[in-house]
CSV table of C-alpha atoms in Angstrom, one decimal:
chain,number,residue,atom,x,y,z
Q,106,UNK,CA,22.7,-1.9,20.6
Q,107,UNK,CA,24.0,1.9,20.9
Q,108,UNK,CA,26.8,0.9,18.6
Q,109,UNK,CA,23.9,-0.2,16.4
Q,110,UNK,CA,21.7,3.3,17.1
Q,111,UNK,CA,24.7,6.0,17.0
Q,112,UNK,CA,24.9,5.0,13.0
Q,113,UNK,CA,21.2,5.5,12.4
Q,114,UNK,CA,19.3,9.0,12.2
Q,115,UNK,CA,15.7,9.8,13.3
Q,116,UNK,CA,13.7,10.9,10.4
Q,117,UNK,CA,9.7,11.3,9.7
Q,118,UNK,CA,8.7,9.1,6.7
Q,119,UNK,CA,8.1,11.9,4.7
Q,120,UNK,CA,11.3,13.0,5.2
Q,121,UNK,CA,12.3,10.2,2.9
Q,122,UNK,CA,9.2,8.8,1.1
Q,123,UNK,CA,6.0,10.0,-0.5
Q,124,UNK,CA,3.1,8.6,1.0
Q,125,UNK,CA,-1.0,7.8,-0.1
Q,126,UNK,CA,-3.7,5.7,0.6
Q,127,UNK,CA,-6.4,4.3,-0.9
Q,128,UNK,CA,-10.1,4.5,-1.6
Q,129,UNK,CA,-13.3,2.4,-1.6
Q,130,UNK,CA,-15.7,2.6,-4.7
Q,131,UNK,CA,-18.8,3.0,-4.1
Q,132,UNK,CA,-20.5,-0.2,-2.5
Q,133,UNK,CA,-24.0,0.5,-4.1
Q,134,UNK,CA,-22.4,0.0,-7.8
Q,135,UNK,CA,-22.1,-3.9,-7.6
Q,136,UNK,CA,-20.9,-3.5,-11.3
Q,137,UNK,CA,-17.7,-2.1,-9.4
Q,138,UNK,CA,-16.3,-5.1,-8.5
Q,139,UNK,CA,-16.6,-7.0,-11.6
Q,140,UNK,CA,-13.5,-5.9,-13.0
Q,141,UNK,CA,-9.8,-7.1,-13.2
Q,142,UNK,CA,-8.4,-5.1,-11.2
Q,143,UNK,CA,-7.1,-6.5,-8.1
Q,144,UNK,CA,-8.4,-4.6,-4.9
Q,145,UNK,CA,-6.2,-4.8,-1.6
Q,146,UNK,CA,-8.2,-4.2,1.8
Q,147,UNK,CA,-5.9,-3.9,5.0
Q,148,UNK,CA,-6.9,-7.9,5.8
Q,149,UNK,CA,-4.9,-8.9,2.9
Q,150,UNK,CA,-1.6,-7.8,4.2
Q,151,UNK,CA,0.3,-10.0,5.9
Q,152,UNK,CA,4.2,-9.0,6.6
Q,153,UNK,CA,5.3,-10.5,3.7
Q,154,UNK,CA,4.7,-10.1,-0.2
Q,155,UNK,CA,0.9,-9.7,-1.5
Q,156,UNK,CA,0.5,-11.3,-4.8
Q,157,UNK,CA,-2.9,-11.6,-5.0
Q,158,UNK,CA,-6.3,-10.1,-3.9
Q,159,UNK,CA,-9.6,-11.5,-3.1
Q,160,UNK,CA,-11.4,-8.5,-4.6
Q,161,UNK,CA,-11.5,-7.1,-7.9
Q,162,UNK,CA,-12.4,-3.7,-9.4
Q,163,UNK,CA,-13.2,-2.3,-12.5
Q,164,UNK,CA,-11.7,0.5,-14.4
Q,165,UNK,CA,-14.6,2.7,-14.0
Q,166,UNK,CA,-14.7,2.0,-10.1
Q,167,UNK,CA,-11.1,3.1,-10.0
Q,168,UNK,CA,-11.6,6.3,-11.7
Q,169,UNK,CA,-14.6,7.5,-10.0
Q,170,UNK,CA,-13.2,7.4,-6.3
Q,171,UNK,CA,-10.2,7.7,-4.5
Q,172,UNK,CA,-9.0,4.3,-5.0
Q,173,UNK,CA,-5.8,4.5,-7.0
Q,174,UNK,CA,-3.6,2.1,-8.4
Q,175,UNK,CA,0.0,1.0,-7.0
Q,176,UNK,CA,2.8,-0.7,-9.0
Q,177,UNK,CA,4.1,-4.0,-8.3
Q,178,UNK,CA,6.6,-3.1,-5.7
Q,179,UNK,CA,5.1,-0.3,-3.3
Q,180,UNK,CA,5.7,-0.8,0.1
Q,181,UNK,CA,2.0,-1.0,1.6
Q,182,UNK,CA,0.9,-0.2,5.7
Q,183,UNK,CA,-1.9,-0.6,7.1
Q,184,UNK,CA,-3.5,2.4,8.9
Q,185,UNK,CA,-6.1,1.1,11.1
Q,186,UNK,CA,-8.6,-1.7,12.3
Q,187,UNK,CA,-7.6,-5.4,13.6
Q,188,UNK,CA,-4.6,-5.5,11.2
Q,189,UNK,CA,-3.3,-2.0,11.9
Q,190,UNK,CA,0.5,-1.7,11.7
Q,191,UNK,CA,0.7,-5.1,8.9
Q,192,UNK,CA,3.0,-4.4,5.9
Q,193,UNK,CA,3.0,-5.7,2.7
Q,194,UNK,CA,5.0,-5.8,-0.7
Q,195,UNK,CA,3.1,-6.0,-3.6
Q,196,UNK,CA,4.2,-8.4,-5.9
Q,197,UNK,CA,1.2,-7.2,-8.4
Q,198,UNK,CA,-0.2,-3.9,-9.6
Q,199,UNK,CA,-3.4,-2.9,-7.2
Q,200,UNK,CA,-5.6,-0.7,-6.1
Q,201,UNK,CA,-6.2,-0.2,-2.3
Q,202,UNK,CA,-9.3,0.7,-0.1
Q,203,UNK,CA,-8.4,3.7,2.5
Q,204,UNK,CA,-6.9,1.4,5.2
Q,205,UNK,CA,-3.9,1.0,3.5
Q,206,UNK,CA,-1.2,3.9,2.7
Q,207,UNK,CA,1.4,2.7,-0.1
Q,208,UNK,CA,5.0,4.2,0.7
Q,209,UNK,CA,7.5,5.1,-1.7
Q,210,UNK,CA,11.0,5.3,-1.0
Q,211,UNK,CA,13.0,8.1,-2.7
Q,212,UNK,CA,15.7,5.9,-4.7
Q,213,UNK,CA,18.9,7.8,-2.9
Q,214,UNK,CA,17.4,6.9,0.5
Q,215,UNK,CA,19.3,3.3,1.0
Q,216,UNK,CA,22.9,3.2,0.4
Q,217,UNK,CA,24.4,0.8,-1.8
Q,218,UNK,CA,26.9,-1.1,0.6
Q,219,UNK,CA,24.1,-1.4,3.8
């Protein structure tokens, strides 16, 4: 295991990667969540790839609060409550309630022959 840990460095995250979490629309709007927009709350991750949500948004919700929308691909954490610590891989684009903090890597951080 040193062998293993004399290669690697200690970094912070942001050292590395740019990070931001989500936001929840406004609950007393039911209109909201009519949209197609799929929302991802800290439940749906699961340590593997999230392709699909259980909660939908609309345009209008997205724009007027802090939820914003990830690309298919972001690396997704999340930050608190029962699941705290779960990671995810979004397989879709989606927006994300506050519980969840999307990661993105800088492209020069992983060498090519790891």
């Amino acid at each position: 295991m040193s062998a293993v840990l004399d290669k690697w460095q200690i970094a912070k995250i942001s050292d590395f990667a740019k990070t931001t979490s989500g936001g929840t629309p406004s609950r007393t709007n039911p209109e909201f969540y009519t949209g197609n927009i799929p929302w991802i709350k800290s439940g749906d991750l699961n340590d593997g790839n999230v392709s699909e949500a259980t909660e939908f948004i609309t345009e209008e919700a997205l724009k007027s609060s802090s939820a914003k929308l990830f690309p298919a691909g972001t690396l997704m954490i999340a930050l608190y409550g029962a699941t705290i610590g779960k990671l995810g891989i979004l397989t879709i684009d989606a927006a994300t309630n506050q519980a969840v903090c999307g990661i993105f890597v800088e492209a020069d951080f992983f060498p090519l022959n790891c």
